[in-house]
CSV table of C-alpha atoms in Angstrom, one decimal:
chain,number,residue,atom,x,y,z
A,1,UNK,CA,39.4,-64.5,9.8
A,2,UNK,CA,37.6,-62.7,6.6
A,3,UNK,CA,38.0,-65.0,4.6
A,4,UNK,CA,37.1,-68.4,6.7
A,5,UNK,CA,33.5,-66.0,7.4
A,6,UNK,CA,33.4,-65.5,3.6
A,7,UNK,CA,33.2,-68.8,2.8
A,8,UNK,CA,31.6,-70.7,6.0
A,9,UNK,CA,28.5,-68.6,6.4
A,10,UNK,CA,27.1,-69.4,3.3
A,11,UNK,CA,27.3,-73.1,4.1
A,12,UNK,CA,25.8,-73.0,8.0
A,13,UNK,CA,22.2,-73.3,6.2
A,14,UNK,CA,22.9,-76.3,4.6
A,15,UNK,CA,24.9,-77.9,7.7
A,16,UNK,CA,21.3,-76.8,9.7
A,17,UNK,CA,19.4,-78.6,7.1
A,18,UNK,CA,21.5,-81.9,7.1
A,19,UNK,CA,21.9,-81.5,10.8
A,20,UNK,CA,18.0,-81.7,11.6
A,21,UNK,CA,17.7,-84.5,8.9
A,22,UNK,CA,20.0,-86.6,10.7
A,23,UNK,CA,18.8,-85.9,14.4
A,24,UNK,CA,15.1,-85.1,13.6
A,25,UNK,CA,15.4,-82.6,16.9
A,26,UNK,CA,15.8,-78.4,15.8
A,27,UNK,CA,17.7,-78.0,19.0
A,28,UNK,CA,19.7,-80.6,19.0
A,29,UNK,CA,20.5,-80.1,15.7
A,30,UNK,CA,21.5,-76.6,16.5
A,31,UNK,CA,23.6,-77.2,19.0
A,32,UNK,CA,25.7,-80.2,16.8
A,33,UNK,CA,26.5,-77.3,14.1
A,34,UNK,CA,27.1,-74.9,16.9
A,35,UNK,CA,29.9,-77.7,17.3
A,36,UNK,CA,30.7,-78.3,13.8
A,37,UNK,CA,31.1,-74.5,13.4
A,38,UNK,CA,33.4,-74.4,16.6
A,39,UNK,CA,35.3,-77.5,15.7
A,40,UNK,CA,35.8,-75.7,12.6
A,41,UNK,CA,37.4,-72.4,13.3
A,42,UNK,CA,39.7,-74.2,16.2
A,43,UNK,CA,41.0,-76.1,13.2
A,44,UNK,CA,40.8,-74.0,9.9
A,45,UNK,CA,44.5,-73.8,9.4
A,46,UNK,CA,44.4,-78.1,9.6
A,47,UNK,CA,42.0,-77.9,6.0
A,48,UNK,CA,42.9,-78.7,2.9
A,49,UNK,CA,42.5,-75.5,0.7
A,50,UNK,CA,39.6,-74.7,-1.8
A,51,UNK,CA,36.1,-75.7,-0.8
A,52,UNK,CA,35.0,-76.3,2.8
A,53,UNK,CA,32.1,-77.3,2.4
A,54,UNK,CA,32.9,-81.5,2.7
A,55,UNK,CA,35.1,-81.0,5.5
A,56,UNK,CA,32.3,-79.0,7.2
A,57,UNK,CA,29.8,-81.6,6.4
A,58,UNK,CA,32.4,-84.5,7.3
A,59,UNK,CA,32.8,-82.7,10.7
A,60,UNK,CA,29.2,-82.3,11.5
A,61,UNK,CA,28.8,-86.2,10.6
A,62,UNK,CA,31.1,-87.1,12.7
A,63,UNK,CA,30.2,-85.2,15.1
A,64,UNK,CA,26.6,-86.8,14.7
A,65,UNK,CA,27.9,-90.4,14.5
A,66,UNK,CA,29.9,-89.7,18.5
A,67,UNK,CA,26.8,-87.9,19.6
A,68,UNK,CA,24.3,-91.4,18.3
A,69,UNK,CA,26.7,-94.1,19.8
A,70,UNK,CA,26.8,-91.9,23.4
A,71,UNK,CA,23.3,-92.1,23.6
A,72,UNK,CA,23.1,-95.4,22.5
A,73,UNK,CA,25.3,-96.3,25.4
A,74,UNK,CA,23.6,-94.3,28.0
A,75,UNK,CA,20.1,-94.9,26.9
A,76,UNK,CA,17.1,-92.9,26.5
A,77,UNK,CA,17.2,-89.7,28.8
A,78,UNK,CA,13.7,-88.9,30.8
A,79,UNK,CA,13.4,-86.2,33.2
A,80,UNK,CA,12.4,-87.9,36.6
A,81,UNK,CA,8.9,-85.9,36.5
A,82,UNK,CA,7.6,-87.3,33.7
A,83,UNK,CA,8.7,-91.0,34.1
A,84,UNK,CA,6.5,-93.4,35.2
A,85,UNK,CA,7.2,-97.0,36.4
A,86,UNK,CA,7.0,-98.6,32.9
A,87,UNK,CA,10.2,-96.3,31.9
A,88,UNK,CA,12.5,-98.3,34.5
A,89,UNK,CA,11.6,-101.8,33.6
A,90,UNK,CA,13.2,-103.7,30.6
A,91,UNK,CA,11.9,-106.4,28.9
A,92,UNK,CA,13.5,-110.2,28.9
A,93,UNK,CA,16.3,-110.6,26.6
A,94,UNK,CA,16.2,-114.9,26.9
A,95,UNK,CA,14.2,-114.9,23.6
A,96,UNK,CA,16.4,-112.2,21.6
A,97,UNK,CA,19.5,-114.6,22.7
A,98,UNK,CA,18.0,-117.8,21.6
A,99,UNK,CA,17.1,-116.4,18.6
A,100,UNK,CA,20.4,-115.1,17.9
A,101,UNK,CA,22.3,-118.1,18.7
A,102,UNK,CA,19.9,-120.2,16.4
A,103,UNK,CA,21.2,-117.8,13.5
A,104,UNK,CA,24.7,-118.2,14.3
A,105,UNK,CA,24.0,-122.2,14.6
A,106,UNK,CA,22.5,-122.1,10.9
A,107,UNK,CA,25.3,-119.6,9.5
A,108,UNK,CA,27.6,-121.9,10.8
A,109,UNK,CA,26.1,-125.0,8.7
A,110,UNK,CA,26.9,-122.4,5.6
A,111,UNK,CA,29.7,-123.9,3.7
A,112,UNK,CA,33.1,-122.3,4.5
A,113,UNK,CA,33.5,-120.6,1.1
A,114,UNK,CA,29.7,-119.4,1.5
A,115,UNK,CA,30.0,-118.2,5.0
A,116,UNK,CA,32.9,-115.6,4.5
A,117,UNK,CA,31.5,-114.2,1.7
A,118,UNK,CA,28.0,-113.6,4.0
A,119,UNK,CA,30.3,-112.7,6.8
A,120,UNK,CA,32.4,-110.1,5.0
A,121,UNK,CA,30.1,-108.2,2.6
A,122,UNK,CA,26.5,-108.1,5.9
A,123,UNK,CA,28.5,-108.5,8.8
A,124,UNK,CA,31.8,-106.4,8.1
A,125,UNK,CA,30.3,-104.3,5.2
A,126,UNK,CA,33.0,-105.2,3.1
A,127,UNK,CA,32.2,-104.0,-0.9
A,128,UNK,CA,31.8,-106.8,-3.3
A,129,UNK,CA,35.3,-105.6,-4.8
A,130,UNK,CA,37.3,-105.5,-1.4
A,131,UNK,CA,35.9,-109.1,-0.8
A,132,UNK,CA,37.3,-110.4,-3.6
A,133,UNK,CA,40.2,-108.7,-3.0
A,134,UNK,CA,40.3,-110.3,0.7
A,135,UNK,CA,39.6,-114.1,-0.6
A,136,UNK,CA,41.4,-113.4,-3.7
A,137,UNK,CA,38.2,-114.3,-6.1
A,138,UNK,CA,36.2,-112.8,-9.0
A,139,UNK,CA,33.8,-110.6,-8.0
A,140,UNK,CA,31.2,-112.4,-10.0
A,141,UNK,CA,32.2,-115.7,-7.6
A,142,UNK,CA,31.6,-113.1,-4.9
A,143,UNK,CA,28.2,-112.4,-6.0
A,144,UNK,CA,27.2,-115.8,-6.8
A,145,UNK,CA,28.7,-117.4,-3.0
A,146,UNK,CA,26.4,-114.3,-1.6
A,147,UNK,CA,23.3,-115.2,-3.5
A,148,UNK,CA,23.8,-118.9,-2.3
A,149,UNK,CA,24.3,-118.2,1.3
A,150,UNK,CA,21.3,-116.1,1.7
A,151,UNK,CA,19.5,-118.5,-0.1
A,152,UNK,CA,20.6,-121.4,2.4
A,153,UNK,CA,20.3,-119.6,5.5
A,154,UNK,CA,17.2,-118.4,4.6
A,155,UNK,CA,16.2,-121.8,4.1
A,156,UNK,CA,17.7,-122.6,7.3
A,157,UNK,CA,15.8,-119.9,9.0
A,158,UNK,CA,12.8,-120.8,7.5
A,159,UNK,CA,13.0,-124.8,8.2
A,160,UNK,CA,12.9,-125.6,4.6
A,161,UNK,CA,16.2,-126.4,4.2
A,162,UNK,CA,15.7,-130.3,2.8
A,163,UNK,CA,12.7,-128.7,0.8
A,164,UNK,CA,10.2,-129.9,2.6
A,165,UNK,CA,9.1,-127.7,5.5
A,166,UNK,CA,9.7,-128.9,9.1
A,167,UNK,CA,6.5,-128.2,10.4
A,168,UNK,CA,4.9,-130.3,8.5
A,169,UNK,CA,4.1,-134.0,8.8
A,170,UNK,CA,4.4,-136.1,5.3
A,171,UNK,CA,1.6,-138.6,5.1
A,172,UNK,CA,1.3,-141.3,2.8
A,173,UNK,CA,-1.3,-142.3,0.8
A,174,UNK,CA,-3.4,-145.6,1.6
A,175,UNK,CA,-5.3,-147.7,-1.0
């Protein structure tokens, strides 16, 4: 027990510091490495040996990451005094969905080759390296694919797609 105080205490600064960056609240970040610290002496004999300062850190991150995705799914928390009628109401989502089907309607024009490529390295956050692992490519084709599909959906996005923009009526010259 000596020895797990000799080497944590030093650190709990630091975890305060990285705890308060990530959750930009001092009690809130308090109570994560009160968490971290607990987690951590429940399961000091499951540590590797030697420094514990990444594990602690990698403990306190994850215990960040849970604490972000629960809130995400229960949503912003207001005490019932201070909420007024604005706090209950949400805003139409019909736009949000049209827009996003109208991305996934120009993504799909993509070539197939094109597509992955987008799909795997911004979608799945796939390196370069492990997508050309996946598709069994160069990583420079990789890279190349990925400049191209951005360019074309962007295109897409933008209505220029044909070079000329949509918008905008071509008119011919009289003499």
């Amino acid at each position: 027990m000596n020895d797990m105080l000799h080497l944590v205490e030093p650190v709990i600064p630091a975890l305060r510091r990285y705890a308060r960056a990530l959750v930009r609240n001092r009690a809130t970040a308090d109570d994560l490495v009160q968490d971290c610290l607990e987690r951590a002496v429940r399961h000091w004999h499951a540590r590797r040996e030697g420094d514990p300062r990444p594990w602690l850190f990698t403990i306190l991150h994850n215990l960040a990451v849970n604490q972000f995705r629960r809130s995400a799914r229960r949503g912003k928390h207001i005490a019932i005094d201070e909420a007024n009628e604005d706090d209950f109401g949400q805003d139409a989502v019909q736009e949000q969905k049209l827009i996003y089907q109208d991305v996934l309607d120009k993504l799909a024009r993509l070539p197939e080759d094109q597509r992955a490529v987008l799909l795997l390295v911004a979608v799945e956050d796939l390196s370069y390296a492990d997508t050309a692992r996946v598709l069994d490519i160069p990583i420079g084709t990789v890279m190349s694919r990925l400049s191209r599909a951005r360019e074309k959906l962007q295109q897409e996005i933008e209505g220029t797609a044909d070079g000329a923009p949509k918008n905008v009526v071509q008119l011919r010259s009289m003499k």
